[in-house]
Tab-separated table of C-alpha atoms in Angstrom:
chain	number	residue	atom	x	y	z
A	81	MET	CA	23.375	3.391	-19.647
A	82	ALA	CA	21.470	1.956	-17.410
A	83	ILE	CA	18.022	3.195	-16.702
A	84	LEU	CA	17.901	2.186	-12.980
A	85	ARG	CA	20.760	1.965	-10.955
A	86	VAL	CA	20.736	0.363	-7.214
A	87	GLU	CA	23.177	-0.356	-5.048
A	88	HIS	CA	24.080	-1.338	-1.055
A	89	LEU	CA	20.198	-0.986	-0.826
A	90	SER	CA	19.233	-1.334	3.245
A	91	LYS	CA	16.545	-1.271	4.898
A	92	SER	CA	14.819	-2.590	8.296
A	93	PHE	CA	11.398	-1.775	9.537
A	94	GLY	CA	12.478	-1.384	13.604
A	95	ALA	CA	14.164	-4.454	14.182
A	96	THR	CA	13.177	-6.621	11.467
A	97	THR	CA	15.584	-6.231	8.934
A	98	VAL	CA	13.937	-6.320	5.321
A	99	LEU	CA	15.642	-5.828	2.192
A	100	THR	CA	20.168	-6.299	3.100
A	101	ASP	CA	22.800	-4.706	0.480
A	102	VAL	CA	20.708	-5.279	-2.261
A	103	ALA	CA	21.929	-4.385	-5.696
A	104	LEU	CA	20.483	-4.540	-8.944
A	105	THR	CA	20.617	-2.412	-12.297
A	106	VAL	CA	17.935	-2.547	-15.150
A	107	GLU	CA	18.927	-1.452	-19.034
A	108	LYS	CA	16.449	0.428	-21.004
A	109	GLY	CA	13.818	-1.436	-22.267
A	110	GLU	CA	14.536	-4.093	-20.366
A	111	ILE	CA	11.813	-6.254	-18.331
A	112	LEU	CA	12.579	-7.356	-14.955
A	113	ILE	CA	10.704	-10.190	-13.171
A	114	VAL	CA	11.634	-10.260	-9.031
A	115	ILE	CA	10.140	-13.556	-7.745
A	116	GLY	CA	10.515	-15.110	-4.176
A	117	PRO	CA	8.074	-15.444	-1.049
A	118	SER	CA	6.491	-14.028	0.984
A	119	GLY	CA	8.403	-11.669	3.477
A	120	SER	CA	11.674	-12.063	1.036
A	121	GLY	CA	11.491	-8.003	0.110
A	122	LYS	CA	10.531	-7.997	-3.088
A	123	THR	CA	7.817	-5.178	-2.449
A	124	THR	CA	10.085	-3.536	-0.041
A	125	LEU	CA	12.553	-3.473	-2.784
A	126	LEU	CA	9.937	-1.380	-5.462
A	127	ARG	CA	9.095	0.600	-2.581
A	128	CYS	CA	12.138	1.487	-1.998
A	129	ILE	CA	13.284	2.498	-5.430
A	130	HIS	CA	10.029	4.763	-5.671
A	131	CYS	CA	11.181	6.257	-2.009
A	132	LEU	CA	7.272	5.285	-0.734
A	133	GLU	CA	9.918	3.542	1.825
A	134	HIS	CA	12.831	5.997	2.803
A	135	PRO	CA	16.036	3.511	2.547
A	136	ASP	CA	18.094	3.066	5.027
A	137	ARG	CA	21.263	3.263	2.914
A	138	GLY	CA	22.354	2.356	-0.662
A	139	THR	CA	22.119	4.349	-3.206
A	140	ILE	CA	19.068	4.765	-6.235
A	141	VAL	CA	20.105	6.364	-9.766
A	142	LEU	CA	17.444	6.897	-12.312
A	143	ASP	CA	18.912	7.971	-15.717
A	144	GLY	CA	21.617	9.226	-13.983
A	145	VAL	CA	20.028	11.349	-11.458
A	146	PRO	CA	20.460	9.900	-7.655
A	147	PHE	CA	17.287	9.220	-5.945
A	148	GLY	CA	17.830	10.636	-2.198
A	149	ARG	CA	21.115	11.304	-1.351
A	150	GLY	CA	23.362	8.120	0.059
A	151	ASP	CA	26.630	7.033	-0.772
A	152	GLY	CA	27.215	2.804	-0.666
A	153	PRO	CA	27.525	2.952	3.576
A	154	GLY	CA	26.467	6.229	4.289
A	155	ALA	CA	22.781	6.774	6.124
A	156	TRP	CA	20.227	7.287	2.902
A	157	ARG	CA	18.705	10.815	3.062
A	158	PRO	CA	15.314	12.034	0.888
A	159	ASP	CA	15.970	14.607	-1.969
A	160	PRO	CA	13.581	18.079	-0.988
A	161	PRO	CA	10.052	17.076	-0.852
A	162	ARG	CA	9.723	19.184	-4.266
A	163	GLU	CA	12.920	17.116	-5.898
A	164	LEU	CA	11.294	14.074	-4.782
A	165	ASP	CA	8.173	14.248	-6.321
A	166	ALA	CA	9.932	15.563	-9.676
A	167	LYS	CA	11.315	12.345	-9.683
A	168	ARG	CA	8.621	9.967	-8.501
A	169	GLY	CA	6.710	11.174	-11.363
A	170	ARG	CA	8.704	9.683	-13.840
A	171	VAL	CA	8.712	6.574	-12.238
A	172	GLY	CA	5.334	4.431	-12.395
A	173	PHE	CA	3.601	2.749	-9.908
A	174	VAL	CA	1.359	-0.119	-10.561
A	175	PHE	CA	0.150	-1.381	-6.876
A	176	GLN	CA	-1.693	-4.500	-6.089
A	177	ARG	CA	-4.870	-3.038	-5.156
A	178	PHE	CA	-4.830	-0.186	-7.795
A	179	ASN	CA	-5.598	2.345	-5.194
A	180	LEU	CA	-7.487	4.249	-7.944
A	181	PHE	CA	-8.664	7.857	-6.390
A	182	ALA	CA	-12.019	6.785	-5.937
A	183	ASN	CA	-14.095	10.237	-6.133
A	184	LEU	CA	-12.585	10.551	-9.840
A	185	THR	CA	-13.451	9.042	-12.696
A	186	ALA	CA	-11.204	6.769	-15.097
A	187	LEU	CA	-10.185	9.312	-17.127
A	188	ASP	CA	-9.629	11.894	-14.426
A	189	ASN	CA	-7.519	9.465	-13.059
A	190	VAL	CA	-5.667	9.498	-15.845
A	191	SER	CA	-5.267	13.333	-16.290
A	192	ILE	CA	-4.996	13.984	-13.544
A	193	GLY	CA	-1.303	13.252	-13.130
A	194	PRO	CA	-0.270	15.441	-16.268
A	195	ARG	CA	-2.953	18.543	-15.055
A	196	ARG	CA	-1.649	18.793	-11.826
A	197	VAL	CA	2.292	17.460	-11.762
A	198	LEU	CA	3.279	18.240	-15.720
A	199	GLY	CA	1.107	21.222	-15.539
A	200	VAL	CA	-0.201	20.599	-18.780
A	201	PRO	CA	-3.602	22.992	-19.122
A	202	ALA	CA	-6.757	21.571	-18.426
A	203	ALA	CA	-8.558	21.046	-21.898
A	204	GLU	CA	-5.726	19.495	-23.485
A	205	ALA	CA	-4.953	17.006	-20.117
A	206	ARG	CA	-8.436	15.515	-20.855
A	207	THR	CA	-7.655	15.084	-24.907
A	208	ARG	CA	-4.246	13.135	-24.240
A	209	PRO	CA	-5.603	10.317	-22.264
A	210	PRO	CA	-8.811	8.914	-24.516
A	211	PRO	CA	-6.284	7.062	-27.147
A	212	LEU	CA	-4.055	6.027	-23.968
A	213	LEU	CA	-7.509	4.388	-22.357
A	214	GLY	CA	-8.466	3.469	-25.947
A	215	ARG	CA	-5.397	1.529	-26.546
A	216	LEU	CA	-6.018	-0.369	-23.523
A	217	GLY	CA	-9.553	-1.161	-24.893
A	218	LEU	CA	-10.710	1.096	-22.100
A	219	ALA	CA	-12.550	3.951	-23.487
A	220	GLU	CA	-16.076	3.045	-23.060
A	221	HIS	CA	-15.261	3.268	-19.389
A	222	ALA	CA	-13.587	6.829	-19.423
A	223	ALA	CA	-16.614	8.065	-17.436
A	224	LYS	CA	-17.160	5.753	-15.216
A	225	LEU	CA	-16.043	5.499	-11.282
A	226	PRO	CA	-13.569	3.242	-10.043
A	227	SER	CA	-16.625	1.778	-7.927
A	228	GLN	CA	-18.410	0.579	-11.365
A	229	LEU	CA	-15.564	-0.991	-12.686
A	230	SER	CA	-13.921	-4.527	-12.515
A	231	GLY	CA	-11.163	-5.556	-10.817
A	232	GLY	CA	-8.759	-6.091	-14.084
A	233	GLN	CA	-10.481	-2.806	-15.355
A	234	GLN	CA	-9.463	-0.934	-12.839
A	235	GLN	CA	-6.006	-2.273	-12.708
A	236	ARG	CA	-5.884	-1.661	-16.502
A	237	VAL	CA	-7.093	2.102	-15.613
A	238	ALA	CA	-4.095	2.298	-12.682
A	239	ILE	CA	-1.248	0.704	-15.645
A	240	ALA	CA	-2.806	3.606	-17.329
A	241	ARG	CA	-2.893	6.260	-15.237
A	242	ALA	CA	1.308	5.496	-14.349
A	243	LEU	CA	1.605	6.106	-18.431
A	244	SER	CA	0.056	9.633	-18.179
A	245	MET	CA	3.234	10.831	-16.590
A	246	ASP	CA	5.442	9.400	-19.772
A	247	PRO	CA	7.844	7.146	-16.973
A	248	LEU	CA	11.564	5.862	-17.728
A	249	LEU	CA	10.586	3.256	-15.428
A	250	MET	CA	7.319	0.656	-14.702
A	251	LEU	CA	7.170	-0.755	-11.750
A	252	PHE	CA	4.316	-3.413	-10.340
A	253	ASP	CA	3.834	-4.838	-7.367
A	254	GLU	CA	2.236	-8.416	-7.684
A	255	PRO	CA	-0.135	-6.642	-10.052
A	256	THR	CA	-2.847	-9.518	-10.629
A	257	SER	CA	-2.407	-10.831	-7.165
A	258	ALA	CA	-5.525	-9.368	-6.187
A	259	LEU	CA	-7.603	-9.991	-9.000
A	260	ASP	CA	-9.821	-13.007	-9.190
A	261	PRO	CA	-8.380	-15.475	-11.355
A	262	GLU	CA	-10.497	-14.764	-14.769
A	263	LEU	CA	-9.738	-11.264	-14.904
A	264	VAL	CA	-5.999	-12.164	-14.752
A	265	ASP	CA	-6.043	-12.446	-18.123
A	266	GLU	CA	-6.725	-8.919	-19.546
A	267	VAL	CA	-4.345	-7.214	-17.270
A	268	LEU	CA	-1.122	-9.360	-17.841
A	269	GLN	CA	-2.254	-9.262	-21.823
A	270	THR	CA	-2.309	-5.354	-20.946
A	271	MET	CA	1.662	-5.369	-19.822
A	272	ARG	CA	2.296	-7.470	-22.345
A	273	GLN	CA	1.769	-4.844	-24.590
A	274	LEU	CA	3.884	-2.901	-22.232
A	275	ALA	CA	6.969	-4.758	-22.371
A	276	ARG	CA	6.365	-4.937	-26.490
A	277	SER	CA	6.793	-1.150	-26.789
A	278	GLY	CA	10.038	-1.401	-25.293
A	279	MET	CA	8.432	0.167	-21.645
A	280	THR	CA	11.363	-0.456	-19.027
A	281	MET	CA	9.501	-2.535	-16.297
A	282	ILE	CA	10.287	-3.765	-13.154
A	283	VAL	CA	7.917	-7.085	-12.497
A	284	VAL	CA	6.950	-7.984	-8.814
A	285	THR	CA	5.237	-11.569	-10.332
A	286	HIS	CA	3.878	-15.438	-9.331
A	287	GLU	CA	2.507	-15.611	-12.883
A	288	LEU	CA	5.742	-17.779	-14.237
A	289	ASP	CA	4.241	-18.199	-17.302
A	290	PHE	CA	4.243	-14.478	-18.044
A	291	ALA	CA	7.855	-14.038	-16.704
A	292	ARG	CA	9.127	-16.556	-18.727
A	293	GLU	CA	7.389	-14.750	-21.764
A	294	VAL	CA	8.444	-11.612	-21.424
A	295	GLY	CA	11.289	-11.712	-18.564
A	296	ASP	CA	14.720	-10.831	-20.060
A	297	ARG	CA	15.932	-11.371	-16.621
A	298	VAL	CA	14.869	-12.833	-13.120
A	299	LEU	CA	15.860	-12.272	-9.824
A	300	PHE	CA	14.855	-14.426	-7.071
A	301	MET	CA	14.930	-12.864	-3.355
A	302	ASP	CA	14.539	-14.373	-0.188
A	303	GLY	CA	15.211	-12.799	3.294
A	304	GLY	CA	16.117	-9.660	1.838
A	305	ARG	CA	18.705	-10.679	-0.542
A	306	ILE	CA	18.318	-11.864	-4.307
A	307	VAL	CA	19.731	-15.210	-3.796
A	308	GLU	CA	19.669	-15.897	-7.815
A	309	GLU	CA	19.547	-14.055	-10.951
A	310	GLY	CA	19.301	-15.232	-14.810
A	311	ARG	CA	17.817	-15.439	-17.795
A	312	PRO	CA	13.754	-16.471	-17.205
A	313	GLU	CA	14.428	-20.006	-18.585
A	314	GLU	CA	17.900	-20.734	-16.331
A	315	VAL	CA	16.050	-19.474	-13.562
A	316	PHE	CA	12.849	-21.289	-13.820
A	317	SER	CA	14.608	-24.810	-15.854
A	318	GLN	CA	18.244	-25.208	-13.864
A	319	PRO	CA	17.870	-22.821	-10.596
A	320	ARG	CA	20.993	-23.486	-9.272
A	321	GLU	CA	20.350	-22.598	-5.384
A	322	GLU	CA	18.640	-24.744	-3.382
A	323	ARG	CA	16.510	-21.903	-2.045
A	324	THR	CA	15.099	-21.205	-5.617
A	325	ARG	CA	14.375	-24.793	-6.031
A	326	ALA	CA	12.614	-25.358	-2.856
A	327	PHE	CA	10.701	-22.016	-3.859
A	328	LEU	CA	9.740	-22.953	-7.615
A	329	ARG	CA	8.544	-26.314	-6.558
A	330	ARG	CA	6.226	-24.959	-3.792
A	331	LEU	CA	5.053	-22.367	-6.689
A	332	LEU	CA	4.016	-24.788	-8.914
A	333	ARG	CA	2.492	-27.419	-6.477
A	334	THR	CA	-0.153	-24.610	-5.245
A	335	GLY	CA	-0.371	-22.043	-7.930
A	336	ALA	CA	-0.921	-18.903	-5.411
A	337	PRO	CA	1.812	-18.909	-3.539
A	338	HIS	CA	0.702	-17.065	-0.024
A	339	HIS	CA	-1.669	-14.550	0.062
A	340	PRO	CA	-2.444	-14.427	4.069
A	341	ILE	CA	-3.956	-10.783	3.124
A	342	ASP	CA	-6.230	-11.649	0.417
A	343	HIS	CA	-9.046	-14.095	0.050
A	344	GLU	CA	-7.461	-17.709	0.752
A	345	ALA	CA	-7.853	-19.974	-2.528
A	346	PRO	CA	-7.635	-23.275	-2.108
A	347	PRO	CA	-4.393	-25.470	-2.789
A	348	ARG	CA	-5.190	-26.668	-5.986
A	349	THR	CA	-3.784	-30.326	-6.545
A	350	ASP	CA	-3.400	-29.690	-11.079
A	351	PRO	CA	-0.489	-28.262	-11.732
A	352	ALA	CA	-2.060	-27.686	-15.225
A	353	ALA	CA	-4.601	-25.387	-13.834
A	354	ASP	CA	-1.986	-22.560	-12.317
A	355	ARG	CA	-0.604	-22.770	-16.548
A	356	ARG	CA	-2.703	-19.518	-17.167
A	357	ALA	CA	-0.702	-18.549	-20.464
B	294	MET	CA	-55.755	22.702	31.461
B	295	PHE	CA	-53.289	23.032	28.599
B	296	ASP	CA	-54.125	26.080	26.638
B	297	PHE	CA	-54.033	26.174	23.225
B	298	ARG	CA	-54.870	29.624	22.289
B	299	LEU	CA	-51.871	30.838	24.571
B	300	ILE	CA	-49.444	28.713	21.999
B	301	VAL	CA	-51.249	30.144	19.162
B	302	GLU	CA	-50.581	33.893	20.612
B	303	SER	CA	-47.617	32.958	21.334
B	304	ILE	CA	-46.241	31.731	18.295
B	305	PRO	CA	-45.448	34.875	16.232
B	306	PHE	CA	-42.975	35.996	19.343
B	307	LEU	CA	-41.743	32.271	19.277
B	308	ALA	CA	-41.021	32.658	15.574
B	309	LYS	CA	-38.947	35.797	16.145
B	310	GLY	CA	-36.836	33.635	18.214
B	311	ALA	CA	-36.397	31.200	16.299
B	312	VAL	CA	-35.043	32.964	13.596
B	313	TYR	CA	-32.775	34.326	16.184
B	314	THR	CA	-31.766	31.123	16.763
B	315	VAL	CA	-31.415	30.041	13.167
B	316	GLN	CA	-28.998	33.197	12.806
B	317	VAL	CA	-26.863	32.356	15.589
B	318	SER	CA	-26.845	28.506	14.389
B	319	VAL	CA	-26.137	29.384	11.307
B	320	LEU	CA	-22.971	31.974	11.567
B	321	ALA	CA	-21.614	29.595	14.415
B	322	ILE	CA	-21.837	26.497	11.447
B	323	VAL	CA	-20.095	28.532	9.257
B	324	PHE	CA	-17.477	29.996	11.239
B	325	GLY	CA	-16.704	26.291	13.103
B	326	LEU	CA	-16.664	24.582	9.911
B	327	VAL	CA	-13.468	27.584	8.644
B	328	LEU	CA	-12.005	26.692	12.373
B	329	GLY	CA	-12.929	23.369	12.764
B	330	TRP	CA	-11.556	22.255	9.064
B	331	MET	CA	-8.397	24.517	9.387
B	332	LEU	CA	-7.990	22.475	12.951
B	333	GLY	CA	-8.839	19.371	11.356
B	334	LEU	CA	-6.760	19.860	8.280
B	335	VAL	CA	-3.463	20.442	10.866
B	336	ALA	CA	-4.228	17.932	13.580
B	337	VAL	CA	-2.845	15.594	9.946
B	338	SER	CA	-0.294	17.760	9.039
B	339	GLY	CA	3.742	16.978	9.243
B	340	VAL	CA	4.182	19.948	11.302
B	341	ARG	CA	4.354	18.811	14.655
B	342	TRP	CA	3.798	22.295	16.714
B	343	LEU	CA	0.566	22.665	14.264
B	344	ARG	CA	-0.716	19.469	15.679
B	345	ALA	CA	-0.151	20.526	19.487
B	346	ILE	CA	-2.002	23.466	19.254
B	347	ALA	CA	-4.728	21.502	17.218
B	348	TRP	CA	-5.044	18.728	19.764
B	349	GLY	CA	-4.900	21.321	22.396
B	350	TYR	CA	-7.742	23.235	21.367
B	351	VAL	CA	-9.649	19.891	20.722
B	352	GLN	CA	-9.244	18.656	24.151
B	353	PHE	CA	-9.970	22.058	26.050
B	354	ILE	CA	-12.955	22.585	23.862
B	355	ARG	CA	-13.901	18.726	24.790
B	356	GLY	CA	-13.170	19.145	28.385
B	357	THR	CA	-14.479	21.942	29.362
B	358	PRO	CA	-18.935	22.407	29.738
B	359	LEU	CA	-19.939	24.711	26.818
B	360	LEU	CA	-21.979	26.925	29.328
B	361	VAL	CA	-18.444	27.856	30.958
B	362	GLN	CA	-16.865	28.886	27.438
B	363	ILE	CA	-20.210	31.249	26.943
B	364	PHE	CA	-19.673	32.773	30.299
B	365	LEU	CA	-16.034	33.025	29.777
B	366	ILE	CA	-16.454	34.761	26.658
B	367	TYR	CA	-19.274	37.348	27.432
B	368	PHE	CA	-18.227	37.515	31.338
B	369	GLY	CA	-15.094	36.905	31.433
B	370	LEU	CA	-13.454	39.106	28.612
B	371	PRO	CA	-14.581	42.696	29.944
B	372	THR	CA	-12.024	42.054	32.042
B	373	LEU	CA	-9.615	42.269	30.138
B	374	GLY	CA	-11.256	45.167	28.260
B	375	ILE	CA	-12.931	42.863	25.472
B	376	ASN	CA	-16.396	43.713	25.148
B	377	ILE	CA	-18.472	41.900	22.562
B	378	PRO	CA	-22.099	42.024	22.541
B	379	ALA	CA	-24.342	39.035	23.363
B	380	TYR	CA	-25.210	37.874	20.332
B	381	TRP	CA	-21.928	37.891	18.802
B	382	SER	CA	-20.578	36.354	22.264
B	383	GLY	CA	-22.950	33.198	21.273
B	384	VAL	CA	-21.684	33.296	17.521
B	385	ILE	CA	-18.322	33.307	18.548
B	386	ALA	CA	-18.934	30.618	21.512
B	387	LEU	CA	-20.241	27.988	19.542
B	388	GLY	CA	-18.164	28.548	16.516
B	389	LEU	CA	-15.294	27.881	18.615
B	390	ASN	CA	-16.809	25.195	20.668
B	391	SER	CA	-18.073	23.604	16.975
B	392	ALA	CA	-14.801	23.418	15.900
B	393	GLY	CA	-13.125	22.004	18.160
B	394	PHE	CA	-15.764	19.079	17.461
B	395	GLN	CA	-15.575	19.770	13.834
B	396	ALA	CA	-11.449	19.108	13.924
B	397	GLU	CA	-12.118	15.649	15.070
B	398	ILE	CA	-14.440	14.214	12.993
B	399	VAL	CA	-11.988	15.970	9.793
B	400	ARG	CA	-8.983	14.508	11.300
B	401	ALA	CA	-11.178	10.661	11.877
B	402	GLY	CA	-12.762	10.815	7.833
B	403	ILE	CA	-9.048	11.790	6.640
B	404	GLU	CA	-7.133	9.233	8.386
B	405	SER	CA	-9.994	6.487	7.260
B	406	ILE	CA	-9.380	7.411	3.570
B	407	ASP	CA	-7.301	4.026	2.740
B	408	ARG	CA	-3.353	4.903	2.417
B	409	GLY	CA	-3.367	3.207	-0.961
B	410	GLN	CA	-4.590	6.673	-2.088
B	411	THR	CA	-2.155	8.777	-0.859
B	412	GLU	CA	0.312	6.508	-1.904
B	413	ALA	CA	-0.782	6.190	-5.543
B	414	ALA	CA	-1.052	10.314	-6.081
B	415	ARG	CA	2.575	10.576	-4.017
B	416	SER	CA	3.612	7.931	-6.826
B	417	ILE	CA	1.918	10.019	-9.350
B	418	GLY	CA	4.480	13.045	-8.650
B	419	MET	CA	1.511	14.732	-6.573
B	420	SER	CA	2.609	16.975	-3.243
B	421	SER	CA	1.175	15.706	-0.255
B	422	PHE	CA	-0.346	19.485	-0.343
B	423	GLN	CA	-1.942	18.450	-3.957
B	424	THR	CA	-2.772	14.863	-2.637
B	425	LEU	CA	-5.062	16.772	0.947
B	426	VAL	CA	-6.530	19.212	-1.863
B	427	PHE	CA	-7.704	16.575	-4.903
B	428	ILE	CA	-7.878	13.528	-3.491
B	429	LEU	CA	-8.447	12.972	0.435
B	430	VAL	CA	-10.541	16.252	1.376
B	431	PRO	CA	-12.927	15.284	-1.671
B	432	GLN	CA	-13.305	12.027	-0.302
B	433	THR	CA	-13.289	13.166	3.390
B	434	ILE	CA	-16.118	15.403	2.613
B	435	ARG	CA	-18.436	12.538	1.749
B	436	ARG	CA	-17.487	10.705	4.182
B	437	VAL	CA	-18.151	13.146	7.349
B	438	ILE	CA	-21.178	14.502	6.110
B	439	PRO	CA	-23.566	12.229	8.400
B	440	PRO	CA	-21.188	13.382	11.656
B	441	LEU	CA	-21.100	16.877	11.212
B	442	THR	CA	-24.944	16.675	10.430
B	443	ASN	CA	-25.218	15.240	14.068
B	444	GLU	CA	-22.580	18.010	14.819
B	445	LEU	CA	-24.529	20.796	13.313
B	446	ILE	CA	-27.732	19.312	15.063
B	447	THR	CA	-25.964	19.815	18.319
B	448	LEU	CA	-24.654	23.274	17.608
B	449	THR	CA	-28.568	24.428	17.113
B	450	LYS	CA	-29.608	22.761	19.771
B	451	SER	CA	-27.317	24.598	22.081
B	452	SER	CA	-27.797	27.551	20.875
B	453	SER	CA	-30.406	26.887	23.731
B	454	LEU	CA	-27.836	28.277	26.412
B	455	LEU	CA	-27.129	31.482	25.171
B	456	SER	CA	-30.619	32.477	26.780
B	457	ALA	CA	-28.102	32.712	29.587
B	458	ILE	CA	-26.443	35.539	28.810
B	459	ALA	CA	-30.008	36.966	27.253
B	460	VAL	CA	-29.672	36.388	23.657
B	461	LEU	CA	-33.031	36.852	22.743
B	462	GLU	CA	-33.071	33.610	20.794
B	463	LEU	CA	-35.782	30.652	20.607
B	464	THR	CA	-35.128	29.509	24.579
B	465	HIS	CA	-35.494	32.627	25.849
B	466	ALA	CA	-38.361	34.149	23.589
B	467	GLY	CA	-40.395	31.178	25.704
B	468	GLN	CA	-39.324	31.879	29.166
B	469	ALA	CA	-40.394	35.465	28.290
B	470	ILE	CA	-43.496	34.676	27.725
B	471	ILE	CA	-43.813	32.135	30.257
B	472	ALA	CA	-42.512	35.335	32.971
B	473	ARG	CA	-45.784	37.064	31.255
B	474	THR	CA	-48.100	33.942	31.524
B	475	PHE	CA	-46.848	31.720	33.700
B	476	ALA	CA	-47.556	28.851	31.481
B	477	PRO	CA	-44.746	26.950	30.926
B	478	PHE	CA	-45.983	23.830	29.885
B	479	GLU	CA	-47.603	24.841	26.780
B	480	ILE	CA	-44.703	27.176	25.997
B	481	TYR	CA	-42.199	24.920	26.384
B	482	ALA	CA	-44.077	22.095	24.600
B	483	ALA	CA	-44.140	24.614	22.046
B	484	VAL	CA	-40.390	25.970	21.907
B	485	ALA	CA	-39.721	22.071	21.623
B	486	VAL	CA	-42.146	21.858	18.390
B	487	PHE	CA	-39.814	24.395	16.982
B	488	TYR	CA	-36.610	23.263	17.820
B	489	LEU	CA	-38.170	19.795	16.184
B	490	VAL	CA	-38.403	21.394	12.873
B	491	LEU	CA	-35.123	23.353	12.800
B	492	VAL	CA	-33.723	20.183	12.995
B	493	ALA	CA	-35.674	18.275	10.558
B	494	ALA	CA	-34.813	20.499	8.460
B	495	LEU	CA	-30.928	20.536	9.097
B	496	SER	CA	-31.231	16.535	8.629
B	497	ARG	CA	-33.258	16.651	5.791
B	498	GLY	CA	-30.878	19.346	3.776
B	499	SER	CA	-27.979	17.267	4.709
B	500	ALA	CA	-29.320	14.315	3.110
B	501	LEU	CA	-30.051	16.140	0.149
B	502	LEU	CA	-26.762	17.248	0.286
B	503	GLU	CA	-25.476	13.638	0.824
B	504	ARG	CA	-27.470	12.228	-2.626
B	505	ARG	CA	-27.431	14.947	-4.779
B	506	VAL	CA	-23.779	16.839	-4.523
B	507	PHE	CA	-22.021	13.402	-4.046
B	508	VAL	CA	-23.476	10.710	-5.682
B	509	ASN	CA	-21.283	7.419	-6.655
B	510	TYR	CA	-18.531	6.615	-4.774
């Protein structure tokens, strides 16, 4: 059975339509890569799956349990707060900008979820994360505050925090695009490790090599719709749609495609420089 | 000319007044902190009518002079059959007033925290209340120490207005001495120095708090 099933998902912000009738399913253990230009709705799609944004209409079913109430064309309504919180905890979310809790150490960032949400006793909640941090190579940083960690380390702690809730599914929203180039690899390495462990993942990313290597399936989104879908080697080597081709050409030419909010990276001319892995 | 002897002689009496000023201020600060945080948290809550109450309260406190608020409580309430002694009228008026300003500081402090903190907390299943208690409030406390210190200094100095309802705090003690000695310059200068010392102590305490208790983030 599919871990995640999304149907007829639509979302507008005021007059701007961001997602139009999006449907997707993710099988257990599958790694789904989502690519697409800026403003194509990738991030909003992830945020809707996590109910950080409320969809206007559509169905989201996680492991057989509907997320919110809405049927096909009917308007979507959120679950009552308690139910929503409980369901959210079963999906891990990794943000572009890490969003580690600034007032807590790495260890506390990773133990606060089990402790406060899952009700694990304090003593136990503090003993479970160290192995988790250790597995991700973060043991020596357990007592540090986020401000004392590099971007790559912060993002790995953020991944550990999401994992601490023992999620059914992990969502990654451009996890490496706020990082300095030399810090990208350690995060991708952590994600590879996670993928090998059998975790189900949806990854919005522009790291094509990573996508090709780890992804089971690629979605290309543009204008709030899924334009093309297929195995990575198909989509990347022989894209059927002109829009996909144009996007991939742009991505390969300039490396970092579009981060208006990020530090400006000068367009690179050497395509080989983009192939990080 | 400037009579230092007079100042030295009045120190014990002024010191008694200063003790009253500290008492009234500390009580009002505690009252104001409790009510101010409650109002500030209510002001960022999702409950619309609670937010409206907090907003209306802040508007009233900011929009009317403290002296009028003191008079309302000390002279106005007895009309309704509520008689509160001058000392406690002063504590209540100062506390209510300070709460209005502290509520704004707390509200602004919470709203200044990156939305990503809330989203991350919600994303691991924390409720909005847990997010507030474990994530937002701890980060807010550190951020609002400087503006809250300002507010507490203002409150301490504003307690001099209680001389108008004959609370025997520092300013009123000074006035009492002046009524006897006719030496306003010397005595008010001495009173001013007393306030300076009190405020310096407050600033120092707050700086220590900021450095010691909330270290790194």
